[in-house]
Amino acid sequence: MGGSVQELNALVSKEGRDEAVKAFFERIDACAEKLRILDKAVVVTHHDCDGLTSGSIMVKALQREQIEVNTVTLKQLYTEDISRLKNMHATLIFTDFGSSYIPTLKSEYGNEFYIIDHHQRGNGAHDQHLNPMEFGLDGGVEISSAGIAYYTAKAISRKNKELASIGVVGACGDMQDSRSNGLLGLNQQMVQEGVDADVLRVKTDLRLYGRISRPLAQYLTFSTSPILPNLTANKDNCIKFLENLDIPLQDESGKWRAYEDLNASEKKTLSTAILMHLHEHNTPEWKLNELIGEVYTLTRENPYSPLRDAKEYSTVLNACGRNGQSTIGFHVCLGDREDYYARAMGLLQEHRRNLAEGIQLMQTEGLREYENYYFFDAENKIKDSIVGIVAGMLYGSGGVKTDKPIVAFSRHEDGSIKVSARATSELVRNGVNLGAALKETCVALGKTAEGGGHRIAAGCRLEVEQAPAFLSMFDQKVGEQLSIRSR
Ligand SMILES: [Mn+2]
């Protein structure tokens, strides 16, 4: 199971890594001691999958200790939110953001706050800052906020080991599972603990999205990661493809079959056929490698629910957050399987429709080419909350070359610009660090602490009049990253 720790030694040596893990867990333990006896807490969390999972893990762990907990979910943390939260008169626990706000938080709250975050570190030190990056561990690859929250919850009480499954959902939501050998390092350890606690099952299989909840024809038709040439968005072709393989679409009772309903030989036939198909259409090797890999089953969920599969579960949560309905996702994470669950399923449908329309728009209008990236201004035709995903999906569609990052603009409700940047893992290997490039560009534009993210995906907010300067300065920053590496 899983990849080796050797792959994680990019930042530190083997001994260095052991030390780093030890120091990280010491800090987690020290925080858990204090968290366990809190009086009143507010969990402030990012609205995406990793935020909702990490936030709900903390809520569950604290409630178990009889602590009064309130929650706030935010699309992004801004300085003005930080002052506003002061009215809640409780210890603040930030999940999946906060690392870049330590000086501001300290000046407003003294030491009465905790941060669980895995994004690139900001300025300032804080004893209650739980970020693997602070210890030289790779928060982009081996653990996300959900994993940090899981280990913290477990340090609060061993009973919380059953929350490992939610932790894995968070890691999948941040795409840390996208290598063929699955979740690595601290994520992998969490998987193992989930298996031991009987809440998870792991196997190697086809990793197309929807293996449990989608009828076969839809499973292929709606595949976006990867795009299946001539099959994605073409249901008739998908049905023909399956018929040619002699795979019945329905069982004897007439129920539509999902991938998980196939027997072992049918599964093998189908996955081989898909690999061949992609190979014939010159799909790059790295995409093919990601097609087969570890899949994670949440054993306590209903066998036909999207929540049964960690990847599908993560999409349900992202759909909630991105539609401004993070409360629904939060309740699902906390265990609701009735009203909130039904509403989450409705949002999932809507999310799929929005993505399909967004891709359609970018493909018909085309991207503008800068020296070091491709650019698309979606104005307000694509929701600011999904424009980054749409940009990422464009790489798969074959409509955009993968030799440069993609930058997309959309509009916030107040008219300001939301910048979303996406790269491929190959570009990252070649030196691209979008988080750093955005941050440096923002600083150069005189903006403070608004930009940031990961090497492969990052975002920030801009005023409309800053756009031209941003576009040329960002071009220069990415260009520098690529040239330093190739020298
Ligand atoms: Mn995250």
Tab-separated table of C-alpha atoms and ligand atoms in Angstrom:
chain	number	residue	atom	x	y	z
A	1	MET	CA	0.000	0.000	0.000
A	2	GLY	CA	1.010	3.561	-0.666
A	3	GLY	CA	4.157	5.289	-1.790
A	4	SER	CA	7.443	5.319	-0.005
A	5	VAL	CA	8.739	7.900	2.379
A	6	GLN	CA	11.771	8.366	0.105
A	7	GLU	CA	9.568	10.356	-2.237
A	8	LEU	CA	9.022	12.873	0.531
A	9	ASN	CA	12.630	13.712	1.125
A	10	ALA	CA	12.669	16.641	-1.255
A	11	LEU	CA	12.743	19.124	1.595
A	12	VAL	CA	14.821	17.312	4.198
A	13	SER	CA	17.036	14.229	4.540
A	14	LYS	CA	15.684	10.964	5.983
A	15	GLU	CA	17.019	11.795	9.463
A	16	GLY	CA	15.853	15.360	9.032
A	17	ARG	CA	12.420	14.093	8.150
A	18	ASP	CA	12.150	11.867	11.218
A	19	GLU	CA	13.159	14.851	13.343
A	20	ALA	CA	10.632	17.040	11.558
A	21	VAL	CA	7.804	14.554	12.103
A	22	LYS	CA	8.747	14.242	15.755
A	23	ALA	CA	8.809	18.006	16.282
A	24	PHE	CA	5.514	18.393	14.422
A	25	PHE	CA	3.809	15.804	16.627
A	26	GLU	CA	5.250	17.364	19.756
A	27	ARG	CA	3.605	20.598	18.800
A	28	ILE	CA	0.337	18.788	18.031
A	29	ASP	CA	0.430	17.107	21.454
A	30	ALA	CA	1.154	20.380	23.222
A	31	CYS	CA	-1.803	22.026	21.473
A	32	ALA	CA	-4.097	19.062	22.163
A	33	GLU	CA	-3.402	19.404	25.885
A	34	LYS	CA	-4.659	22.967	25.797
A	35	LEU	CA	-7.509	22.360	23.351
A	36	ARG	CA	-8.938	19.609	25.533
A	37	ILE	CA	-9.669	22.059	28.346
A	38	LEU	CA	-10.973	25.003	26.343
A	39	ASP	CA	-14.033	26.727	27.608
A	40	LYS	CA	-15.595	27.959	24.437
A	41	ALA	CA	-14.321	27.743	20.864
A	42	VAL	CA	-15.124	29.019	17.402
A	43	VAL	CA	-13.867	26.960	14.496
A	44	VAL	CA	-13.277	29.276	11.552
A	45	THR	CA	-12.812	27.290	8.393
A	46	HIS	CA	-12.253	27.602	4.686
A	47	HIS	CA	-15.314	26.626	2.639
A	48	ASP	CA	-13.744	23.940	0.461
A	49	CYS	CA	-13.504	20.210	1.085
A	50	ASP	CA	-10.261	20.322	3.056
A	51	GLY	CA	-11.613	23.198	5.141
A	52	LEU	CA	-14.969	21.555	5.877
A	53	THR	CA	-13.393	18.218	6.764
A	54	SER	CA	-10.681	19.725	8.983
A	55	GLY	CA	-13.221	22.048	10.602
A	56	SER	CA	-15.713	19.266	11.287
A	57	ILE	CA	-13.012	17.009	12.718
A	58	MET	CA	-12.122	19.749	15.195
A	59	VAL	CA	-15.789	20.396	16.041
A	60	LYS	CA	-16.400	16.699	16.721
A	61	ALA	CA	-13.267	16.338	18.810
A	62	LEU	CA	-14.101	19.394	20.934
A	63	GLN	CA	-17.766	18.487	21.357
A	64	ARG	CA	-16.667	15.095	22.611
A	65	GLU	CA	-14.824	16.940	25.381
A	66	GLN	CA	-18.035	18.833	26.263
A	67	ILE	CA	-16.668	22.089	24.862
A	68	GLU	CA	-19.118	24.622	23.470
A	69	VAL	CA	-18.239	25.121	19.781
A	70	ASN	CA	-19.522	27.474	17.138
A	71	THR	CA	-18.465	27.479	13.503
A	72	VAL	CA	-17.876	30.086	10.830
A	73	THR	CA	-17.067	29.160	7.234
A	74	LEU	CA	-15.433	31.671	4.913
A	75	LYS	CA	-14.575	31.694	1.247
A	76	GLN	CA	-11.327	33.424	2.041
A	77	LEU	CA	-9.894	34.969	5.189
A	78	TYR	CA	-9.521	38.727	4.966
A	79	THR	CA	-8.123	41.155	7.513
A	80	GLU	CA	-11.605	42.586	8.116
A	81	ASP	CA	-12.926	39.134	9.117
A	82	ILE	CA	-10.253	38.889	11.755
A	83	SER	CA	-11.469	42.007	13.567
A	84	ARG	CA	-15.105	40.962	13.148
A	85	LEU	CA	-14.498	37.571	14.811
A	86	LYS	CA	-13.503	39.350	17.981
A	87	ASN	CA	-17.184	39.731	18.824
A	88	MET	CA	-17.526	35.995	19.335
A	89	HIS	CA	-15.568	36.067	22.605
A	90	ALA	CA	-14.106	32.601	22.295
A	91	THR	CA	-10.850	30.893	21.428
A	92	LEU	CA	-10.508	30.872	17.659
A	93	ILE	CA	-9.384	27.808	15.758
A	94	PHE	CA	-8.615	28.496	12.112
A	95	THR	CA	-8.650	25.525	9.781
A	96	ASP	CA	-7.182	25.475	6.273
A	97	PHE	CA	-6.129	29.110	6.367
A	98	GLY	CA	-4.534	31.537	8.757
A	99	SER	CA	-0.806	30.836	8.351
A	100	SER	CA	-0.258	34.080	6.496
A	101	TYR	CA	-2.072	36.140	9.165
A	102	ILE	CA	-0.048	35.382	12.278
A	103	PRO	CA	1.151	38.953	13.004
A	104	THR	CA	-2.376	40.357	12.541
A	105	LEU	CA	-3.916	37.623	14.674
A	106	LYS	CA	-1.366	38.154	17.409
A	107	SER	CA	-2.026	41.847	17.569
A	108	GLU	CA	-5.808	41.256	17.787
A	109	TYR	CA	-5.948	38.145	19.971
A	110	GLY	CA	-2.662	37.763	21.801
A	111	ASN	CA	-2.226	34.001	22.062
A	112	GLU	CA	-5.890	32.984	22.091
A	113	PHE	CA	-5.961	31.331	18.679
A	114	TYR	CA	-4.907	28.140	16.932
A	115	ILE	CA	-4.069	27.622	13.279
A	116	ILE	CA	-4.337	24.348	11.387
A	117	ASP	CA	-3.034	25.021	7.907
A	118	HIS	CA	-0.726	23.494	5.314
A	119	HIS	CA	-0.233	26.389	2.925
A	120	GLN	CA	3.090	28.110	2.463
A	121	ARG	CA	4.199	29.674	5.685
A	122	GLY	CA	3.872	33.356	6.337
A	123	ASN	CA	5.682	35.679	8.696
A	124	GLY	CA	5.698	35.346	12.428
A	125	ALA	CA	5.899	32.459	14.853
A	126	HIS	CA	3.158	31.141	17.098
A	127	ASP	CA	3.176	28.188	19.510
A	128	GLN	CA	-0.326	27.192	18.474
A	129	HIS	CA	0.434	27.156	14.771
A	130	LEU	CA	0.079	23.642	13.334
A	131	ASN	CA	1.552	23.774	9.858
A	132	PRO	CA	3.803	20.959	8.523
A	133	MET	CA	5.671	23.514	6.386
A	134	GLU	CA	6.995	25.092	9.591
A	135	PHE	CA	8.796	21.825	10.275
A	136	GLY	CA	10.123	21.197	6.778
A	137	LEU	CA	7.368	18.713	5.871
A	138	ASP	CA	5.615	19.075	2.530
A	139	GLY	CA	2.091	20.349	3.125
A	140	GLY	CA	1.393	20.212	-0.596
A	141	VAL	CA	1.981	16.479	-0.822
A	142	GLU	CA	1.918	14.501	2.390
A	143	ILE	CA	-0.688	16.111	4.601
A	144	SER	CA	-3.479	18.650	4.268
A	145	SER	CA	-5.448	20.496	6.934
A	146	ALA	CA	-7.786	17.522	7.347
A	147	GLY	CA	-4.840	15.291	8.256
A	148	ILE	CA	-3.448	17.834	10.720
A	149	ALA	CA	-6.915	18.121	12.295
A	150	TYR	CA	-7.144	14.334	12.452
A	151	TYR	CA	-3.838	13.957	14.295
A	152	THR	CA	-4.800	16.790	16.614
A	153	ALA	CA	-8.187	15.180	17.318
A	154	LYS	CA	-6.482	11.866	17.981
A	155	ALA	CA	-4.110	13.567	20.404
A	156	ILE	CA	-7.140	15.005	22.189
A	157	SER	CA	-8.721	11.552	22.486
A	158	ARG	CA	-7.988	8.126	20.996
A	159	LYS	CA	-11.716	7.790	20.360
A	160	ASN	CA	-11.237	10.159	17.458
A	161	LYS	CA	-9.384	7.547	15.407
A	162	GLU	CA	-12.689	6.895	13.649
A	163	LEU	CA	-12.342	10.385	12.124
A	164	ALA	CA	-9.476	9.159	9.927
A	165	SER	CA	-11.965	8.554	7.111
A	166	ILE	CA	-12.989	12.235	7.094
A	167	GLY	CA	-9.303	13.136	7.135
A	168	VAL	CA	-8.745	11.054	4.011
A	169	VAL	CA	-11.678	12.785	2.301
A	170	GLY	CA	-9.963	16.122	2.972
A	171	ALA	CA	-6.651	14.928	1.536
A	172	CYS	CA	-8.453	13.718	-1.602
A	173	GLY	CA	-10.249	17.054	-1.832
A	174	ASP	CA	-6.877	18.789	-2.027
A	175	MET	CA	-5.785	16.228	-4.644
A	176	GLN	CA	-3.005	14.789	-2.533
A	177	ASP	CA	-4.073	11.327	-3.729
A	178	SER	CA	-3.457	12.058	-7.391
A	179	ARG	CA	-0.253	10.022	-7.710
A	180	SER	CA	-0.599	6.419	-8.783
A	181	ASN	CA	0.772	5.212	-5.468
A	182	GLY	CA	-1.878	7.066	-3.543
A	183	LEU	CA	-1.603	9.061	-0.366
A	184	LEU	CA	1.902	9.355	1.056
A	185	GLY	CA	3.672	9.897	4.346
A	186	LEU	CA	1.480	11.259	7.110
A	187	ASN	CA	-1.604	10.847	4.930
A	188	GLN	CA	-0.710	7.220	4.403
A	189	GLN	CA	-0.333	6.683	8.116
A	190	MET	CA	-3.819	8.165	8.595
A	191	VAL	CA	-5.189	5.736	5.989
A	192	GLN	CA	-3.663	2.839	7.895
A	193	GLU	CA	-5.173	4.048	11.147
A	194	GLY	CA	-8.560	4.339	9.426
A	195	VAL	CA	-8.223	0.754	8.189
A	196	ASP	CA	-7.326	-0.383	11.714
A	197	ALA	CA	-10.334	1.476	13.103
A	198	ASP	CA	-12.505	-0.265	10.502
A	199	VAL	CA	-13.748	2.949	8.907
A	200	LEU	CA	-11.719	2.662	5.681
A	201	ARG	CA	-10.805	0.105	3.055
A	202	VAL	CA	-8.024	0.606	0.484
A	203	LYS	CA	-7.498	-1.064	-2.881
A	204	THR	CA	-5.835	-0.383	-6.207
A	205	ASP	CA	-8.312	0.171	-9.006
A	206	LEU	CA	-9.420	2.434	-11.845
A	207	ARG	CA	-9.565	5.951	-10.469
A	208	LEU	CA	-12.194	7.543	-12.699
A	209	TYR	CA	-14.608	9.594	-10.690
A	210	GLY	CA	-17.963	8.027	-9.720
A	211	ARG	CA	-17.133	4.345	-9.350
A	212	ILE	CA	-19.869	3.845	-6.771
A	213	SER	CA	-22.691	6.210	-7.590
A	214	ARG	CA	-22.675	6.676	-11.368
A	215	PRO	CA	-24.265	4.311	-13.904
A	216	LEU	CA	-21.563	3.052	-16.291
A	217	ALA	CA	-22.487	5.196	-19.291
A	218	GLN	CA	-22.435	8.335	-17.153
A	219	TYR	CA	-19.259	7.212	-15.483
A	220	LEU	CA	-17.539	7.572	-18.856
A	221	THR	CA	-19.598	10.481	-20.221
A	222	PHE	CA	-18.834	12.752	-17.285
A	223	SER	CA	-15.214	11.804	-16.885
A	224	THR	CA	-13.204	14.990	-16.703
A	225	SER	CA	-10.102	13.739	-14.981
A	226	PRO	CA	-8.945	12.661	-17.412
A	227	ILE	CA	-11.048	13.753	-20.364
A	228	LEU	CA	-11.672	10.608	-22.443
A	229	PRO	CA	-11.376	11.745	-26.065
A	230	ASN	CA	-14.618	11.103	-27.996
A	231	LEU	CA	-16.236	9.668	-24.892
A	232	THR	CA	-16.420	12.550	-22.423
A	233	ALA	CA	-19.623	14.470	-23.146
A	234	ASN	CA	-20.719	11.908	-25.739
A	235	LYS	CA	-23.129	9.446	-24.203
A	236	ASP	CA	-23.900	7.516	-27.412
A	237	ASN	CA	-20.227	6.753	-27.924
A	238	CYS	CA	-19.915	5.656	-24.318
A	239	ILE	CA	-22.806	3.219	-24.664
A	240	LYS	CA	-21.263	1.811	-27.866
A	241	PHE	CA	-17.877	1.542	-26.188
A	242	LEU	CA	-19.361	-0.492	-23.327
A	243	GLU	CA	-21.448	-2.660	-25.665
A	244	ASN	CA	-18.364	-3.491	-27.718
A	245	LEU	CA	-16.764	-4.786	-24.551
A	246	ASP	CA	-19.826	-6.964	-23.836
A	247	ILE	CA	-20.439	-5.263	-20.522
A	248	PRO	CA	-24.165	-5.146	-19.728
A	249	LEU	CA	-25.331	-1.721	-18.577
A	250	GLN	CA	-28.074	-3.142	-16.372
A	251	ASP	CA	-28.340	-6.124	-14.067
A	252	GLU	CA	-31.152	-8.744	-14.273
A	253	SER	CA	-33.443	-6.624	-12.151
A	254	GLY	CA	-33.008	-3.683	-14.514
A	255	LYS	CA	-30.872	-1.638	-12.128
A	256	TRP	CA	-28.183	0.465	-13.833
A	257	ARG	CA	-24.794	-0.939	-12.964
A	258	ALA	CA	-21.944	1.165	-11.584
A	259	TYR	CA	-18.256	0.302	-11.930
A	260	GLU	CA	-18.255	-1.263	-8.470
A	261	ASP	CA	-21.060	-3.612	-9.562
A	262	LEU	CA	-18.834	-5.232	-12.214
A	263	ASN	CA	-17.134	-8.548	-11.589
A	264	ALA	CA	-13.344	-8.785	-11.565
A	265	SER	CA	-13.006	-9.778	-15.210
A	266	GLU	CA	-15.383	-7.049	-16.413
A	267	LYS	CA	-13.431	-4.478	-14.405
A	268	LYS	CA	-10.221	-5.638	-15.969
A	269	THR	CA	-11.711	-5.526	-19.467
A	270	LEU	CA	-13.016	-2.007	-18.951
A	271	SER	CA	-9.890	-0.535	-17.380
A	272	THR	CA	-7.667	-2.061	-20.055
A	273	ALA	CA	-9.938	-0.713	-22.781
A	274	ILE	CA	-9.866	2.786	-21.291
A	275	LEU	CA	-6.073	2.733	-20.991
A	276	MET	CA	-5.770	1.572	-24.623
A	277	HIS	CA	-8.203	4.233	-25.728
A	278	LEU	CA	-6.249	6.993	-23.996
A	279	HIS	CA	-2.980	5.623	-25.269
A	280	GLU	CA	-4.288	5.669	-28.849
A	281	HIS	CA	-5.268	9.302	-28.348
A	282	ASN	CA	-1.764	10.261	-27.226
A	283	THR	CA	-2.694	10.985	-23.669
A	284	PRO	CA	0.530	11.922	-21.871
A	285	GLU	CA	2.186	9.236	-19.796
A	286	TRP	CA	1.693	11.042	-16.471
A	287	LYS	CA	-2.058	11.094	-17.035
A	288	LEU	CA	-2.120	7.378	-17.773
A	289	ASN	CA	-0.129	6.705	-14.614
A	290	GLU	CA	-2.720	8.499	-12.543
A	291	LEU	CA	-5.583	6.456	-13.978
A	292	ILE	CA	-4.940	3.367	-11.887
A	293	GLY	CA	-4.212	3.856	-8.231
A	294	GLU	CA	-5.448	3.631	-4.703
A	295	VAL	CA	-9.133	4.183	-4.014
A	296	TYR	CA	-10.524	4.652	-0.534
A	297	THR	CA	-13.856	3.248	0.606
A	298	LEU	CA	-15.648	4.607	3.684
A	299	THR	CA	-16.999	1.363	5.042
A	300	ARG	CA	-19.684	2.896	7.243
A	301	GLU	CA	-21.462	4.747	4.435
A	302	ASN	CA	-24.371	3.387	2.418
A	303	PRO	CA	-23.010	1.154	-0.393
A	304	TYR	CA	-24.637	3.281	-3.137
A	305	SER	CA	-23.954	6.712	-1.712
A	306	PRO	CA	-21.297	9.004	-3.234
A	307	LEU	CA	-20.027	9.358	0.330
A	308	ARG	CA	-18.875	5.733	0.185
A	309	ASP	CA	-15.870	6.788	-1.950
A	310	ALA	CA	-13.434	9.354	-0.542
A	311	LYS	CA	-13.025	11.123	-3.887
A	312	GLU	CA	-16.763	11.372	-4.513
A	313	TYR	CA	-17.321	12.525	-0.955
A	314	SER	CA	-14.778	15.301	-1.507
A	315	THR	CA	-16.619	16.464	-4.623
A	316	VAL	CA	-19.900	16.605	-2.718
A	317	LEU	CA	-18.259	18.899	-0.151
A	318	ASN	CA	-16.630	21.094	-2.765
A	319	ALA	CA	-19.994	21.443	-4.489
A	320	CYS	CA	-21.531	22.686	-1.226
A	321	GLY	CA	-18.782	25.184	-0.488
A	322	ARG	CA	-18.531	26.585	-3.955
A	323	ASN	CA	-22.275	27.192	-4.086
A	324	GLY	CA	-22.135	29.264	-0.937
A	325	GLN	CA	-23.765	26.405	1.005
A	326	SER	CA	-20.885	25.256	3.133
A	327	THR	CA	-23.216	24.760	6.112
A	328	ILE	CA	-24.817	21.870	4.245
A	329	GLY	CA	-21.426	20.266	3.695
A	330	PHE	CA	-20.480	20.849	7.295
A	331	HIS	CA	-23.588	18.990	8.521
A	332	VAL	CA	-22.858	16.121	6.135
A	333	CYS	CA	-19.335	15.861	7.592
A	334	LEU	CA	-20.759	15.928	11.078
A	335	GLY	CA	-22.980	12.967	10.179
A	336	ASP	CA	-26.313	14.206	8.803
A	337	ARG	CA	-27.688	11.726	6.272
A	338	GLU	CA	-31.195	13.167	5.899
A	339	ASP	CA	-32.190	16.729	4.994
A	340	TYR	CA	-28.720	18.180	4.606
A	341	TYR	CA	-27.576	15.093	2.754
A	342	ALA	CA	-30.459	15.415	0.261
A	343	ARG	CA	-29.638	19.074	-0.290
A	344	ALA	CA	-25.976	18.218	-0.815
A	345	MET	CA	-26.949	15.757	-3.557
A	346	GLY	CA	-28.914	18.516	-5.309
A	347	LEU	CA	-25.907	20.836	-5.194
A	348	LEU	CA	-23.694	18.114	-6.624
A	349	GLN	CA	-25.911	18.012	-9.726
A	350	GLU	CA	-25.781	21.788	-10.060
A	351	HIS	CA	-22.010	21.807	-9.625
A	352	ARG	CA	-21.595	19.340	-12.505
A	353	ARG	CA	-23.764	21.490	-14.748
A	354	ASN	CA	-21.762	24.651	-13.907
A	355	LEU	CA	-18.469	22.935	-14.644
A	356	ALA	CA	-19.687	21.630	-17.989
A	357	GLU	CA	-20.890	25.111	-18.968
A	358	GLY	CA	-17.640	26.746	-17.829
A	359	ILE	CA	-15.505	24.384	-19.900
A	360	GLN	CA	-17.729	24.952	-22.885
A	361	LEU	CA	-17.264	28.722	-22.550
A	362	MET	CA	-13.465	28.626	-22.259
A	363	GLN	CA	-13.234	26.220	-25.175
A	364	THR	CA	-15.388	28.293	-27.505
A	365	GLU	CA	-13.834	31.636	-26.596
A	366	GLY	CA	-10.247	30.366	-26.399
A	367	LEU	CA	-7.332	31.465	-24.236
A	368	ARG	CA	-4.967	34.367	-24.750
A	369	GLU	CA	-1.295	33.419	-24.807
A	370	TYR	CA	1.289	35.305	-22.768
A	371	GLU	CA	4.969	34.469	-22.841
A	372	ASN	CA	4.805	32.332	-19.691
A	373	TYR	CA	1.129	31.463	-19.209
A	374	TYR	CA	-2.262	31.148	-20.878
A	375	PHE	CA	-4.923	33.597	-19.840
A	376	PHE	CA	-8.697	33.663	-19.742
A	377	ASP	CA	-10.963	36.384	-18.415
A	378	ALA	CA	-14.291	34.760	-17.503
A	379	GLU	CA	-15.657	38.098	-16.205
A	380	ASN	CA	-18.805	37.016	-14.381
A	381	LYS	CA	-19.773	34.274	-16.812
A	382	ILE	CA	-18.151	31.598	-14.663
A	383	LYS	CA	-18.625	31.613	-10.899
A	384	ASP	CA	-15.511	32.822	-9.139
A	385	SER	CA	-15.702	29.720	-6.959
A	386	ILE	CA	-15.227	27.241	-9.832
A	387	VAL	CA	-13.100	29.131	-12.330
A	388	GLY	CA	-9.928	27.563	-10.918
A	389	ILE	CA	-11.275	24.038	-11.339
A	390	VAL	CA	-12.438	24.795	-14.859
A	391	ALA	CA	-8.952	26.071	-15.680
A	392	GLY	CA	-7.451	22.864	-14.290
A	393	MET	CA	-9.873	20.733	-16.288
A	394	LEU	CA	-8.955	22.516	-19.508
A	395	TYR	CA	-5.535	20.881	-19.355
A	396	GLY	CA	-7.258	17.509	-19.513
A	397	SER	CA	-9.470	18.377	-22.426
A	398	GLY	CA	-6.530	18.553	-24.821
A	399	GLY	CA	-7.684	22.035	-25.825
A	400	VAL	CA	-4.776	23.716	-24.045
A	401	LYS	CA	-1.126	22.760	-24.214
A	402	THR	CA	0.423	21.829	-20.862
A	403	ASP	CA	3.637	23.803	-21.430
A	404	LYS	CA	2.576	26.841	-19.377
A	405	PRO	CA	0.358	27.591	-16.361
A	406	ILE	CA	-3.184	28.868	-16.845
A	407	VAL	CA	-4.340	32.094	-15.217
A	408	ALA	CA	-8.056	32.870	-15.117
A	409	PHE	CA	-9.890	35.954	-13.932
A	410	SER	CA	-13.435	36.031	-12.629
A	411	ARG	CA	-15.306	38.633	-10.592
A	412	HIS	CA	-16.115	38.754	-6.905
A	413	GLU	CA	-19.541	40.076	-5.964
A	414	ASP	CA	-17.995	43.474	-5.186
A	415	GLY	CA	-16.602	43.708	-8.718
A	416	SER	CA	-12.988	43.041	-7.787
A	417	ILE	CA	-11.068	40.377	-9.686
A	418	LYS	CA	-10.473	36.888	-8.431
A	419	VAL	CA	-7.254	35.464	-9.856
A	420	SER	CA	-6.981	31.676	-10.116
A	421	ALA	CA	-3.778	30.094	-11.354
A	422	ARG	CA	-3.196	26.423	-12.172
A	423	ALA	CA	-0.131	24.454	-13.261
A	424	THR	CA	0.671	20.794	-13.943
A	425	SER	CA	2.940	18.621	-11.818
A	426	GLU	CA	5.429	18.648	-14.673
A	427	LEU	CA	5.582	22.450	-14.641
A	428	VAL	CA	6.141	22.338	-10.891
A	429	ARG	CA	9.012	19.919	-11.455
A	430	ASN	CA	10.426	22.457	-13.890
A	431	GLY	CA	10.478	25.143	-11.242
A	432	VAL	CA	7.016	26.740	-11.343
A	433	ASN	CA	5.750	27.863	-7.931
A	434	LEU	CA	2.468	29.690	-8.483
A	435	GLY	CA	1.965	30.470	-4.782
A	436	ALA	CA	5.304	32.236	-4.597
A	437	ALA	CA	4.862	33.977	-7.967
A	438	LEU	CA	1.458	35.331	-6.933
A	439	LYS	CA	2.689	36.440	-3.562
A	440	GLU	CA	5.705	38.242	-5.010
A	441	THR	CA	3.514	39.883	-7.645
A	442	CYS	CA	1.061	41.059	-4.997
A	443	VAL	CA	3.850	42.462	-2.864
A	444	ALA	CA	5.294	44.262	-5.885
A	445	LEU	CA	1.848	45.742	-6.521
A	446	GLY	CA	1.805	47.043	-2.948
A	447	LYS	CA	-0.796	44.563	-1.703
A	448	THR	CA	-0.301	42.952	1.689
A	449	ALA	CA	-0.784	39.282	2.469
A	450	GLU	CA	-3.626	38.743	0.002
A	451	GLY	CA	-1.953	36.335	-2.381
A	452	GLY	CA	-0.816	32.801	-1.864
A	453	GLY	CA	-1.419	29.108	-2.204
A	454	HIS	CA	0.418	26.070	-3.452
A	455	ARG	CA	3.023	25.540	-6.122
A	456	ILE	CA	0.461	23.879	-8.389
A	457	ALA	CA	-2.577	26.065	-7.636
A	458	ALA	CA	-2.924	29.539	-6.160
A	459	GLY	CA	-5.214	32.532	-6.099
A	460	CYS	CA	-5.646	36.125	-4.964
A	461	ARG	CA	-7.876	39.170	-5.185
A	462	LEU	CA	-7.120	42.207	-7.351
A	463	GLU	CA	-8.682	45.574	-7.989
A	464	VAL	CA	-9.701	46.012	-11.620
A	465	GLU	CA	-7.199	48.830	-12.224
A	466	GLN	CA	-4.337	46.590	-11.033
A	467	ALA	CA	-5.011	43.995	-13.738
A	468	PRO	CA	-2.627	45.208	-16.488
A	469	ALA	CA	0.301	45.589	-14.089
A	470	PHE	CA	-0.499	42.216	-12.567
A	471	LEU	CA	-0.531	40.432	-15.916
A	472	SER	CA	2.886	41.680	-16.985
A	473	MET	CA	4.516	41.334	-13.594
A	474	PHE	CA	3.221	37.795	-13.106
A	475	ASP	CA	4.531	36.904	-16.555
A	476	GLN	CA	7.961	38.072	-15.475
A	477	LYS	CA	7.858	36.138	-12.159
A	478	VAL	CA	6.886	32.829	-13.774
A	479	GLY	CA	9.510	33.439	-16.461
A	480	GLU	CA	12.162	33.863	-13.774
A	481	GLN	CA	11.115	30.617	-12.062
A	482	LEU	CA	11.392	28.692	-15.314
A	483	SER	CA	14.742	30.205	-16.297
A	484	ILE	CA	16.409	29.697	-12.886
A	485	ARG	CA	15.601	26.024	-13.157
A	486	SER	CA	16.771	25.544	-16.736
A	487	ARG	CA	20.112	27.315	-16.234
B	1	MN	MN	-6.310	22.645	2.091
